[in-house]
PDB file of C-alpha atoms in Angstrom:
ATOM      1  CA  MET Z 247       0.000   0.000   0.000  1.00 50.00           C
ATOM      2  CA  ALA Z 248       2.774   2.455   0.964  1.00 48.00           C
ATOM      3  CA  ALA Z 249       4.543   1.795  -2.275  1.00 52.00           C
ATOM      4  CA  ALA Z 250       1.352   2.464  -4.244  1.00 51.00           C
ATOM      5  CA  VAL Z 251       0.784   5.822  -2.479  1.00 44.00           C
ATOM      6  CA  ALA Z 252       4.394   6.867  -3.139  1.00 48.00           C
ATOM      7  CA  ASP Z 253       3.941   6.046  -6.783  1.00 54.00           C
ATOM      8  CA  MET Z 254       0.781   8.200  -6.919  1.00 47.00           C
ATOM      9  CA  VAL Z 255       2.538  11.166  -5.241  1.00 45.00           C
ATOM     10  CA  ARG Z 256       5.457  10.924  -7.640  1.00 52.00           C
ATOM     11  CA  SER Z 257       3.049  10.837 -10.567  1.00 53.00           C
ATOM     12  CA  VAL Z 258       1.132  13.935  -9.382  1.00 47.00           C
ATOM     13  CA  GLU Z 259       4.000  16.192  -8.347  1.00 58.00           C
ATOM     14  CA  PRO Z 260       5.370  16.931 -11.826  1.00 60.00           C
ATOM     15  CA  GLY Z 261       1.927  18.019 -13.020  1.00 62.00           C
ATOM     16  CA  GLU Z 262       1.435  20.293 -10.043  1.00 66.00           C
ATOM     17  CA  ASN Z 263       4.874  21.817 -10.498  1.00 71.00           C
ATOM     18  CA  MET Z 264       4.107  22.505 -14.125  1.00 75.00           C
ATOM     19  CA  LEU Z 265       0.798  24.179 -13.191  1.00 73.00           C
ATOM     20  CA  ILE Z 266       2.538  26.359 -10.621  1.00 75.00           C
ATOM     21  CA  SER Z 267       5.194  27.270 -13.165  1.00 75.00           C
ATOM     22  CA  ILE Z 268       2.555  28.232 -15.732  1.00 75.00           C
ATOM     23  CA  VAL Z 269       0.699  30.419 -13.184  1.00 72.00           C
ATOM     24  CA  LEU Z 270       3.917  32.145 -12.147  1.00 71.00           C
ATOM     25  CA  TRP Z 271       4.896  32.785 -15.770  1.00 75.00           C
ATOM     26  CA  LEU Z 272       1.424  34.231 -16.448  1.00 73.00           C
ATOM     27  CA  LEU Z 273       1.650  36.498 -13.420  1.00 76.00           C
ATOM     28  CA  ALA Z 274       5.136  37.611 -14.434  1.00 72.00           C
ATOM     29  CA  GLY Z 275       3.899  38.281 -17.959  1.00 73.00           C
ATOM     30  CA  LEU Z 276       0.930  40.250 -16.654  1.00 78.00           C
ATOM     31  CA  LEU Z 277       3.181  42.298 -14.385  1.00 77.00           C
ATOM     32  CA  ALA Z 278       5.521  42.991 -17.298  1.00 76.00           C
ATOM     33  CA  VAL Z 279       2.577  44.179 -19.417  1.00 76.00           C
ATOM     34  CA  VAL Z 280       1.383  46.475 -16.612  1.00 77.00           C
ATOM     35  CA  VAL Z 281       4.872  47.932 -16.185  1.00 79.00           C
ATOM     36  CA  LEU Z 282       5.190  48.510 -19.943  1.00 85.00           C
ATOM     37  CA  VAL Z 283       1.777  50.198 -20.082  1.00 81.00           C
ATOM     38  CA  VAL Z 284       2.653  52.476 -17.142  1.00 85.00           C
ATOM     39  CA  LEU Z 285       6.010  53.352 -18.719  1.00 91.00           C
ATOM     40  CA  ALA Z 286       4.308  54.066 -22.043  1.00 88.00           C
ATOM     41  CA  LEU Z 287       1.795  56.368 -20.301  1.00 91.00           C
ATOM     42  CA  MET Z 288       4.575  58.162 -18.436  1.00 92.00           C
ATOM     43  CA  LEU Z 289       6.500  58.650 -21.686  1.00 95.00           C
ATOM     44  CA  ALA Z 290       3.372  59.914 -23.470  1.00 93.00           C
ATOM     45  CA  THR Z 291       2.716  62.313 -20.579  1.00 95.00           C
ATOM     46  CA  TRP Z 292       6.285  63.633 -20.742  1.00 96.00           C
ATOM     47  CA  ARG Z 293       6.080  64.158 -24.512  1.00 96.00           C
ATOM     48  CA  ILE Z 294       2.722  65.966 -24.316  1.00 96.00           C
ATOM     49  CA  ALA Z 295       3.954  68.195 -21.482  1.00 96.00           C
ATOM     50  CA  ALA Z 296       7.181  68.984 -23.361  1.00 96.00           C
ATOM     51  CA  LYS Z 297       5.177  69.950 -26.456  1.00 97.00           C
ATOM     52  CA  ALA Z 298       2.906  72.153 -24.333  1.00 96.00           C
ATOM     53  CA  GLU Z 299       5.882  74.039 -22.923  1.00 96.00           C
ATOM     54  CA  ARG Z 300       7.386  74.481 -26.390  1.00 96.00           C
ATOM     55  CA  LEU Z 301       4.162  75.906 -27.789  1.00 97.00           C
ATOM     56  CA  VAL Z 302       3.253  78.134 -24.830  1.00 96.00           C
ATOM     57  CA  ARG Z 303       6.265  79.520 -23.016  1.00 95.00           C
ATOM     58  CA  ALA Z 304       6.444  81.577 -19.834  1.00 95.00           C
ATOM     59  CA  CYS Z 305       5.972  85.178 -20.912  1.00 93.00           C
ATOM     60  CA  GLY Z 306       5.969  87.226 -17.732  1.00 94.00           C
ATOM     61  CA  LYS Z 307       7.745  87.810 -14.452  1.00 96.00           C
ATOM     62  CA  PHE Z 308       8.042  85.695 -11.317  1.00 97.00           C
ATOM     63  CA  VAL Z 309       7.633  86.600  -7.662  1.00 97.00           C
ATOM     64  CA  GLU Z 310       7.867  84.327  -4.629  1.00 96.00           C
ATOM     65  CA  ILE Z 311       4.990  84.460  -2.158  1.00 95.00           C
ATOM     66  CA  ASP Z 312       5.424  82.297   0.950  1.00 92.00           C
ATOM     67  CA  GLY Z 313       7.183  79.585  -1.042  1.00 94.00           C
ATOM     68  CA  ASN Z 314       4.796  79.821  -4.020  1.00 96.00           C
ATOM     69  CA  ARG Z 315       6.523  80.923  -7.236  1.00 97.00           C
ATOM     70  CA  ILE Z 316       3.934  83.099  -8.973  1.00 98.00           C
ATOM     71  CA  HIS Z 317       4.099  83.802 -12.706  1.00 98.00           C
ATOM     72  CA  TYR Z 318       2.333  86.985 -13.823  1.00 98.00           C
ATOM     73  CA  VAL Z 319       2.108  89.465 -16.687  1.00 97.00           C
ATOM     74  CA  GLU Z 320       1.306  93.149 -16.559  1.00 96.00           C
ATOM     75  CA  GLU Z 321       0.916  96.043 -18.940  1.00 95.00           C
ATOM     76  CA  GLY Z 322      -0.143  99.667 -18.821  1.00 93.00           C
ATOM     77  CA  GLU Z 323      -0.122 102.294 -16.102  1.00 94.00           C
ATOM     78  CA  GLY Z 324      -2.836 103.685 -13.891  1.00 95.00           C
ATOM     79  CA  ARG Z 325      -5.597 102.085 -11.844  1.00 95.00           C
ATOM     80  CA  PRO Z 326      -4.548  98.515 -10.979  1.00 97.00           C
ATOM     81  CA  ILE Z 327      -6.799  95.613 -12.014  1.00 97.00           C
ATOM     82  CA  VAL Z 328      -5.840  92.045 -11.043  1.00 98.00           C
ATOM     83  CA  PHE Z 329      -7.312  89.146 -13.006  1.00 98.00           C
ATOM     84  CA  VAL Z 330      -7.807  85.764 -11.284  1.00 98.00           C
ATOM     85  CA  HIS Z 331      -8.549  82.806 -13.557  1.00 97.00           C
ATOM     86  CA  GLY Z 332     -10.807  79.827 -12.949  1.00 95.00           C
ATOM     87  CA  LEU Z 333     -10.423  76.079 -12.564  1.00 94.00           C
ATOM     88  CA  GLY Z 334      -7.810  74.504 -14.833  1.00 91.00           C
ATOM     89  CA  ALA Z 335      -7.091  77.804 -16.560  1.00 94.00           C
ATOM     90  CA  GLN Z 336      -4.162  80.235 -16.624  1.00 96.00           C
ATOM     91  CA  LEU Z 337      -3.369  83.904 -17.206  1.00 96.00           C
ATOM     92  CA  HIS Z 338      -3.700  83.745 -21.021  1.00 95.00           C
ATOM     93  CA  HIS Z 339      -7.484  83.525 -20.614  1.00 92.00           C
ATOM     94  CA  PHE Z 340      -7.364  87.222 -19.729  1.00 94.00           C
ATOM     95  CA  ARG Z 341      -4.171  88.381 -21.403  1.00 92.00           C
ATOM     96  CA  HIS Z 342      -5.216  87.068 -24.808  1.00 90.00           C
ATOM     97  CA  SER Z 343      -8.902  87.927 -24.747  1.00 87.00           C
ATOM     98  CA  LEU Z 344      -9.254  91.087 -22.613  1.00 90.00           C
ATOM     99  CA  PHE Z 345      -6.067  93.072 -22.238  1.00 92.00           C
ATOM    100  CA  GLY Z 346      -6.248  94.543 -25.720  1.00 86.00           C
ATOM    101  CA  ARG Z 347      -9.775  95.841 -25.063  1.00 89.00           C
ATOM    102  CA  PHE Z 348      -8.722  98.294 -22.341  1.00 90.00           C
ATOM    103  CA  GLY Z 349      -7.679 101.822 -23.130  1.00 85.00           C
ATOM    104  CA  SER Z 350      -5.062 103.868 -21.315  1.00 90.00           C
ATOM    105  CA  GLY Z 351      -5.200 104.584 -17.605  1.00 93.00           C
ATOM    106  CA  TYR Z 352      -5.090 101.006 -16.324  1.00 95.00           C
ATOM    107  CA  ARG Z 353      -2.381  98.744 -14.966  1.00 97.00           C
ATOM    108  CA  LEU Z 354      -3.546  95.281 -15.979  1.00 97.00           C
ATOM    109  CA  ILE Z 355      -2.118  92.297 -14.106  1.00 98.00           C
ATOM    110  CA  ALA Z 356      -2.978  88.643 -14.689  1.00 97.00           C
ATOM    111  CA  LEU Z 357      -1.405  85.840 -12.674  1.00 98.00           C
ATOM    112  CA  ASP Z 358      -1.237  82.082 -12.841  1.00 97.00           C
ATOM    113  CA  ARG Z 359      -2.738  80.824  -9.584  1.00 97.00           C
ATOM    114  CA  PRO Z 360      -0.390  78.548  -7.603  1.00 95.00           C
ATOM    115  CA  GLY Z 361       0.082  75.275  -9.492  1.00 94.00           C
ATOM    116  CA  SER Z 362      -1.534  76.577 -12.679  1.00 95.00           C
ATOM    117  CA  GLY Z 363       0.253  77.789 -15.795  1.00 95.00           C
ATOM    118  CA  TYR Z 364       3.852  78.458 -14.851  1.00 97.00           C
ATOM    119  CA  SER Z 365       3.215  79.177 -11.168  1.00 97.00           C
ATOM    120  CA  VAL Z 366       4.556  76.608  -8.716  1.00 96.00           C
ATOM    121  CA  ARG Z 367       2.567  75.728  -5.601  1.00 94.00           C
ATOM    122  CA  ALA Z 368       4.616  75.475  -2.403  1.00 94.00           C
ATOM    123  CA  ARG Z 369       5.017  72.104  -0.711  1.00 89.00           C
ATOM    124  CA  GLY Z 370       2.218  71.459   1.760  1.00 86.00           C
ATOM    125  CA  VAL Z 371      -0.137  74.059   0.273  1.00 88.00           C
ATOM    126  CA  THR Z 372      -3.738  72.763   0.268  1.00 90.00           C
ATOM    127  CA  GLY Z 373      -5.439  74.948  -2.354  1.00 92.00           C
ATOM    128  CA  ARG Z 374      -8.223  75.899   0.055  1.00 94.00           C
ATOM    129  CA  LEU Z 375     -10.065  79.126  -0.763  1.00 95.00           C
ATOM    130  CA  PRO Z 376      -8.925  81.237   2.237  1.00 95.00           C
ATOM    131  CA  GLU Z 377      -5.373  80.076   1.586  1.00 96.00           C
ATOM    132  CA  GLN Z 378      -5.540  81.135  -2.086  1.00 96.00           C
ATOM    133  CA  ALA Z 379      -7.146  84.437  -1.057  1.00 97.00           C
ATOM    134  CA  ASP Z 380      -4.305  85.080   1.376  1.00 97.00           C
ATOM    135  CA  ILE Z 381      -1.699  84.340  -1.311  1.00 97.00           C
ATOM    136  CA  LEU Z 382      -3.509  86.825  -3.555  1.00 97.00           C
ATOM    137  CA  ARG Z 383      -3.431  89.419  -0.759  1.00 97.00           C
ATOM    138  CA  ARG Z 384       0.309  88.859  -0.331  1.00 97.00           C
ATOM    139  CA  PHE Z 385       0.757  89.157  -4.098  1.00 98.00           C
ATOM    140  CA  ILE Z 386      -0.979  92.552  -3.996  1.00 97.00           C
ATOM    141  CA  GLU Z 387       1.335  93.649  -1.188  1.00 97.00           C
ATOM    142  CA  GLU Z 388       4.463  92.382  -2.936  1.00 96.00           C
ATOM    143  CA  LEU Z 389       3.651  94.345  -6.101  1.00 96.00           C
ATOM    144  CA  ARG Z 390       2.668  97.369  -3.975  1.00 96.00           C
ATOM    145  CA  LEU Z 391      -0.701  97.687  -5.632  1.00 96.00           C
ATOM    146  CA  GLU Z 392      -2.949 100.346  -4.163  1.00 94.00           C
ATOM    147  CA  ARG Z 393      -6.310  98.636  -3.476  1.00 96.00           C
ATOM    148  CA  PRO Z 394      -6.766  97.061  -6.915  1.00 97.00           C
ATOM    149  CA  LEU Z 395     -10.009  95.931  -8.475  1.00 97.00           C
ATOM    150  CA  ILE Z 396     -10.128  92.120  -8.542  1.00 98.00           C
ATOM    151  CA  VAL Z 397     -11.652  90.395 -11.584  1.00 97.00           C
ATOM    152  CA  GLY Z 398     -12.411  86.736 -10.852  1.00 96.00           C
ATOM    153  CA  HIS Z 399     -13.736  84.146 -13.275  1.00 95.00           C
ATOM    154  CA  SER Z 400     -15.392  80.885 -12.172  1.00 93.00           C
ATOM    155  CA  LEU Z 401     -13.290  79.492  -9.289  1.00 95.00           C
ATOM    156  CA  GLY Z 402     -11.371  82.765  -9.421  1.00 96.00           C
ATOM    157  CA  GLY Z 403     -14.678  84.413  -8.508  1.00 95.00           C
ATOM    158  CA  ALA Z 404     -14.906  82.267  -5.366  1.00 95.00           C
ATOM    159  CA  ILE Z 405     -11.354  83.303  -4.458  1.00 97.00           C
ATOM    160  CA  ALA Z 406     -12.246  86.968  -5.049  1.00 97.00           C
ATOM    161  CA  LEU Z 407     -15.229  86.547  -2.708  1.00 95.00           C
ATOM    162  CA  ALA Z 408     -13.010  84.908  -0.084  1.00 95.00           C
ATOM    163  CA  LEU Z 409     -10.595  87.846  -0.399  1.00 96.00           C
ATOM    164  CA  ALA Z 410     -13.429  90.372  -0.101  1.00 95.00           C
ATOM    165  CA  ALA Z 411     -14.776  88.584   2.983  1.00 93.00           C
ATOM    166  CA  GLY Z 412     -11.401  88.136   4.679  1.00 93.00           C
ATOM    167  CA  HIS Z 413      -9.353  91.148   3.534  1.00 93.00           C
ATOM    168  CA  PRO Z 414     -11.752  93.879   2.360  1.00 93.00           C
ATOM    169  CA  THR Z 415      -9.335  96.750   2.972  1.00 94.00           C
ATOM    170  CA  ALA Z 416      -6.792  95.276   0.548  1.00 96.00           C
ATOM    171  CA  ILE Z 417      -8.997  95.827  -2.517  1.00 97.00           C
ATOM    172  CA  SER Z 418     -11.367  98.426  -3.937  1.00 96.00           C
ATOM    173  CA  GLY Z 419     -13.968  96.055  -5.384  1.00 96.00           C
ATOM    174  CA  ILE Z 420     -14.642  92.774  -7.135  1.00 96.00           C
ATOM    175  CA  ALA Z 421     -15.924  92.056 -10.639  1.00 95.00           C
ATOM    176  CA  LEU Z 422     -17.146  88.485 -10.921  1.00 95.00           C
ATOM    177  CA  LEU Z 423     -17.452  86.699 -14.271  1.00 93.00           C
ATOM    178  CA  SER Z 424     -19.626  83.570 -14.025  1.00 91.00           C
ATOM    179  CA  PRO Z 425     -18.358  83.050 -10.473  1.00 93.00           C
ATOM    180  CA  LEU Z 426     -18.612  79.879  -8.416  1.00 91.00           C
ATOM    181  CA  THR Z 427     -20.624  81.113  -5.414  1.00 90.00           C
ATOM    182  CA  HIS Z 428     -22.531  78.145  -3.934  1.00 86.00           C
ATOM    183  CA  LEU Z 429     -21.895  74.495  -3.202  1.00 82.00           C
ATOM    184  CA  GLU Z 430     -23.908  72.144  -5.389  1.00 76.00           C
ATOM    185  CA  ALA Z 431     -23.659  68.416  -6.069  1.00 67.00           C
ATOM    186  CA  ARG Z 432     -23.860  68.924  -9.839  1.00 63.00           C
ATOM    187  CA  ILE Z 433     -20.529  70.770  -9.868  1.00 62.00           C
ATOM    188  CA  ARG Z 434     -18.712  67.710  -8.545  1.00 63.00           C
ATOM    189  CA  GLU Z 435     -20.582  65.506 -11.012  1.00 64.00           C
ATOM    190  CA  ARG Z 436     -19.348  67.646 -13.910  1.00 66.00           C
ATOM    191  CA  PHE Z 437     -15.770  67.278 -12.698  1.00 70.00           C
ATOM    192  CA  ASP Z 438     -15.909  63.791 -11.214  1.00 73.00           C
ATOM    193  CA  LEU Z 439     -12.727  62.726 -13.047  1.00 79.00           C
ATOM    194  CA  LEU Z 440     -10.901  65.543 -11.254  1.00 89.00           C
ATOM    195  CA  TYR Z 441     -12.296  64.759  -7.806  1.00 90.00           C
ATOM    196  CA  VAL Z 442      -9.452  62.660  -6.405  1.00 92.00           C
ATOM    197  CA  PRO Z 443      -9.228  63.095  -2.609  1.00 91.00           C
ATOM    198  CA  SER Z 444      -6.008  61.096  -2.222  1.00 93.00           C
ATOM    199  CA  PRO Z 445      -2.919  63.246  -2.998  1.00 93.00           C
ATOM    200  CA  LEU Z 446      -0.911  60.093  -3.744  1.00 95.00           C
ATOM    201  CA  LEU Z 447      -3.444  58.778  -6.256  1.00 95.00           C
ATOM    202  CA  ARG Z 448      -3.760  62.269  -7.682  1.00 94.00           C
ATOM    203  CA  ARG Z 449      -0.014  62.362  -8.325  1.00 95.00           C
ATOM    204  CA  VAL Z 450       0.042  58.872  -9.859  1.00 94.00           C
ATOM    205  CA  LEU Z 451      -2.802  59.792 -12.230  1.00 95.00           C
ATOM    206  CA  ALA Z 452      -1.102  63.091 -13.090  1.00 95.00           C
ATOM    207  CA  HIS Z 453       2.014  61.297 -14.329  1.00 95.00           C
ATOM    208  CA  THR Z 454       0.317  58.400 -16.104  1.00 94.00           C
ATOM    209  CA  VAL Z 455      -3.205  58.373 -17.489  1.00 94.00           C
ATOM    210  CA  ALA Z 456      -4.627  61.865 -16.821  1.00 94.00           C
ATOM    211  CA  VAL Z 457      -2.735  63.876 -19.444  1.00 95.00           C
ATOM    212  CA  PRO Z 458      -3.083  61.428 -22.386  1.00 95.00           C
ATOM    213  CA  LEU Z 459      -6.803  61.056 -21.604  1.00 93.00           C
ATOM    214  CA  SER Z 460      -7.187  64.841 -21.376  1.00 93.00           C
ATOM    215  CA  LEU Z 461      -5.599  65.229 -24.808  1.00 93.00           C
ATOM    216  CA  ARG Z 462      -7.771  62.430 -26.215  1.00 92.00           C
ATOM    217  CA  TYR Z 463     -10.971  64.154 -25.068  1.00 91.00           C
ATOM    218  CA  ALA Z 464      -9.786  67.757 -25.376  1.00 91.00           C
ATOM    219  CA  GLN Z 465     -12.115  68.764 -28.193  1.00 92.00           C
ATOM    220  CA  PRO Z 466     -15.412  67.508 -26.707  1.00 91.00           C
ATOM    221  CA  THR Z 467     -14.383  68.959 -23.338  1.00 90.00           C
ATOM    222  CA  LEU Z 468     -13.661  72.359 -24.863  1.00 92.00           C
ATOM    223  CA  ARG Z 469     -16.903  72.313 -26.850  1.00 92.00           C
ATOM    224  CA  PHE Z 470     -18.799  71.731 -23.589  1.00 89.00           C
ATOM    225  CA  ILE Z 471     -16.949  74.507 -21.755  1.00 89.00           C
ATOM    226  CA  PHE Z 472     -17.305  77.114 -24.516  1.00 90.00           C
ATOM    227  CA  ALA Z 473     -20.888  76.211 -25.519  1.00 87.00           C
ATOM    228  CA  PRO Z 474     -23.040  77.689 -26.923  1.00 89.00           C
ATOM    229  CA  GLN Z 475     -20.162  79.554 -28.581  1.00 90.00           C
ATOM    230  CA  ALA Z 476     -17.562  77.868 -30.762  1.00 92.00           C
ATOM    231  CA  VAL Z 477     -14.110  77.074 -29.403  1.00 93.00           C
ATOM    232  CA  PRO Z 478     -11.738  79.878 -30.537  1.00 92.00           C
ATOM    233  CA  ALA Z 479      -9.420  78.597 -33.251  1.00 92.00           C
ATOM    234  CA  ASP Z 480      -6.329  79.971 -31.492  1.00 93.00           C
ATOM    235  CA  TYR Z 481      -7.290  78.845 -27.993  1.00 93.00           C
ATOM    236  CA  MET Z 482      -4.756  76.043 -27.555  1.00 94.00           C
ATOM    237  CA  VAL Z 483      -1.715  78.244 -28.260  1.00 95.00           C
ATOM    238  CA  ALA Z 484      -2.612  81.938 -27.952  1.00 94.00           C
ATOM    239  CA  GLY Z 485      -5.195  81.136 -25.268  1.00 93.00           C
ATOM    240  CA  GLY Z 486      -2.741  78.910 -23.408  1.00 94.00           C
ATOM    241  CA  GLY Z 487      -4.868  75.767 -23.614  1.00 94.00           C
ATOM    242  CA  TRP Z 488      -1.861  73.488 -24.068  1.00 95.00           C
ATOM    243  CA  LEU Z 489      -0.596  74.380 -20.583  1.00 95.00           C
ATOM    244  CA  GLY Z 490      -3.402  72.344 -19.028  1.00 94.00           C
ATOM    245  CA  LEU Z 491      -1.859  69.203 -20.520  1.00 95.00           C
ATOM    246  CA  ARG Z 492       0.903  68.829 -17.958  1.00 96.00           C
ATOM    247  CA  PRO Z 493       1.092  66.726 -14.762  1.00 96.00           C
ATOM    248  CA  SER Z 494       1.593  69.715 -12.455  1.00 95.00           C
ATOM    249  CA  HIS Z 495      -1.462  71.438 -13.899  1.00 95.00           C
ATOM    250  CA  TYR Z 496      -3.678  68.362 -13.528  1.00 95.00           C
ATOM    251  CA  PHE Z 497      -2.493  67.874  -9.945  1.00 96.00           C
ATOM    252  CA  ALA Z 498      -3.262  71.512  -9.041  1.00 95.00           C
ATOM    253  CA  THR Z 499      -6.665  71.421 -10.757  1.00 95.00           C
ATOM    254  CA  SER Z 500      -7.679  68.233  -8.961  1.00 95.00           C
ATOM    255  CA  THR Z 501      -6.438  69.732  -5.676  1.00 95.00           C
ATOM    256  CA  ASP Z 502      -8.622  72.809  -6.276  1.00 94.00           C
ATOM    257  CA  VAL Z 503     -11.706  70.685  -6.994  1.00 92.00           C
ATOM    258  CA  VAL Z 504     -11.294  68.776  -3.732  1.00 92.00           C
ATOM    259  CA  ALA Z 505     -10.483  71.908  -1.697  1.00 92.00           C
ATOM    260  CA  VAL Z 506     -13.590  73.866  -2.753  1.00 90.00           C
ATOM    261  CA  GLU Z 507     -15.879  71.761  -0.564  1.00 87.00           C
ATOM    262  CA  TRP Z 508     -13.923  72.635   2.575  1.00 90.00           C
ATOM    263  CA  ASP Z 509     -14.668  76.348   2.603  1.00 90.00           C
ATOM    264  CA  LEU Z 510     -17.236  77.532   0.066  1.00 89.00           C
ATOM    265  CA  GLY Z 511     -20.192  76.864   2.388  1.00 87.00           C
ATOM    266  CA  GLU Z 512     -18.656  79.001   5.140  1.00 89.00           C
ATOM    267  CA  ILE Z 513     -17.794  81.805   2.700  1.00 90.00           C
ATOM    268  CA  GLU Z 514     -21.404  81.793   1.419  1.00 88.00           C
ATOM    269  CA  ARG Z 515     -22.592  82.780   4.899  1.00 87.00           C
ATOM    270  CA  ARG Z 516     -20.395  85.880   4.803  1.00 88.00           C
ATOM    271  CA  TYR Z 517     -21.632  87.360   1.527  1.00 88.00           C
ATOM    272  CA  ARG Z 518     -24.023  89.728   3.300  1.00 86.00           C
ATOM    273  CA  ASP Z 519     -21.113  91.229   5.225  1.00 87.00           C
ATOM    274  CA  ILE Z 520     -19.234  92.248   2.080  1.00 89.00           C
ATOM    275  CA  ALA Z 521     -19.598  96.011   1.767  1.00 89.00           C
ATOM    276  CA  ILE Z 522     -17.146  96.867  -1.026  1.00 93.00           C
ATOM    277  CA  PRO Z 523     -18.475  97.480  -4.560  1.00 92.00           C
ATOM    278  CA  ALA Z 524     -19.158  94.268  -6.454  1.00 91.00           C
ATOM    279  CA  GLY Z 525     -20.605  93.294  -9.812  1.00 90.00           C
ATOM    280  CA  ILE Z 526     -21.593  89.972 -11.351  1.00 91.00           C
ATOM    281  CA  LEU Z 527     -21.762  89.146 -15.054  1.00 89.00           C
ATOM    282  CA  PHE Z 528     -23.242  85.851 -16.214  1.00 88.00           C
ATOM    283  CA  GLY Z 529     -23.857  84.158 -19.508  1.00 85.00           C
ATOM    284  CA  THR Z 530     -27.395  82.823 -19.272  1.00 83.00           C
ATOM    285  CA  ASP Z 531     -26.532  79.759 -21.396  1.00 85.00           C
ATOM    286  CA  ASP Z 532     -23.383  78.819 -19.472  1.00 83.00           C
ATOM    287  CA  ARG Z 533     -23.428  75.029 -18.986  1.00 81.00           C
ATOM    288  CA  VAL Z 534     -20.666  74.884 -16.373  1.00 84.00           C
ATOM    289  CA  ILE Z 535     -21.602  77.577 -13.845  1.00 83.00           C
ATOM    290  CA  VAL Z 536     -25.374  77.968 -13.944  1.00 77.00           C
ATOM    291  CA  GLU Z 537     -26.755  81.477 -13.459  1.00 76.00           C
ATOM    292  CA  ALA Z 538     -29.838  80.352 -11.511  1.00 72.00           C
ATOM    293  CA  VAL Z 539     -27.632  78.743  -8.849  1.00 73.00           C
ATOM    294  CA  HIS Z 540     -24.551  80.937  -8.742  1.00 78.00           C
ATOM    295  CA  GLY Z 541     -25.954  84.291  -9.879  1.00 73.00           C
ATOM    296  CA  GLU Z 542     -29.531  84.779  -8.752  1.00 70.00           C
ATOM    297  CA  ARG Z 543     -28.864  83.287  -5.309  1.00 67.00           C
ATOM    298  CA  CYS Z 544     -25.812  85.403  -4.642  1.00 67.00           C
ATOM    299  CA  TRP Z 545     -26.516  88.423  -2.471  1.00 54.00           C
ATOM    300  CA  ILE Z 546     -23.377  90.344  -1.584  1.00 43.00           C
ATOM    301  CA  GLY Z 547     -24.480  93.388   0.302  1.00 40.00           C
ATOM    302  CA  SER Z 548     -25.597  96.901  -0.411  1.00 36.00           C
ATOM    303  CA  GLY Z 549     -22.644  97.770  -2.646  1.00 40.00           C
ATOM    304  CA  ALA Z 550     -23.280  94.899  -5.058  1.00 43.00           C
ATOM    305  CA  SER Z 551     -24.839  94.995  -8.477  1.00 42.00           C
ATOM    306  CA  THR Z 552     -25.823  92.108 -10.702  1.00 42.00           C
ATOM    307  CA  SER Z 553     -26.259  91.870 -14.434  1.00 43.00           C
ATOM    308  CA  ASN Z 554     -26.877  89.286 -17.111  1.00 40.00           C
ATOM    309  CA  GLY Z 555     -25.113  89.375 -20.426  1.00 39.00           C
ATOM    310  CA  SER Z 556     -23.420  87.454 -23.156  1.00 36.00           C
ATOM    311  CA  LYS Z 557     -20.932  84.815 -22.132  1.00 33.00           C
ATOM    312  CA  VAL Z 558     -17.408  86.094 -21.578  1.00 32.00           C
TER     313      VAL Z 558
END
């Protein structure tokens, strides 16, 4: 009997060893494929980012604010106006489209918010609204601007409101262009691919899949953002659109999306206390920031005025 059992064991062992070997080879092959795919995505990300920086170069000056390296452009002399861009944008949104429309008598300044465009966000910075408002206040001080008017678009509008609520004596007024003013679930749904709470996962995505996917779906995304108008033909270069296709920009944009929920509700409760002059301009057909939610519901004190108009 013992001899028969030994014979059976010897006859089974080679088959089992072969099965284990096959499984291990399959796992090794799968791991190799995963590594190759990740490396390919990292290489594609690097190439896209390098092309973006060739096509749209830094064009302004730099100033360091509490460890944040801020890139900004300015032109003209006179009353200072500071332009604060929205989510995933950069200073060319204003420099390209608006600066040439002003006459003399104005000092026009547009900055890349920390992490956006060519501005570098300091290590440990969270992107929260009061934090960004304080960096903007320090930027105003560093450039020795005498109570400038702040123009804020979209998320930049929320930052302008945070600045007006927290540091009203630093500015003369706020002009809000389709501003983000209230928390709503639909906003997160529109940007669900950017809502990545984990900084580690956010960084991994930024250097692998996020940029190639963003390039792949750039046109439908831009059509949605600019609707009902057409996407400007020169947007990607003259309008700086290529700069959004870089890991640092994706990381900062995702950070901003996550950070909004921390503070916007509290800032909403302070709108009635804002006494400086304020104006709101909305495009009634804007699909991203809806006028009925973020315009009609926004009451910002006795100095405020609201208006509806064509999309900016």
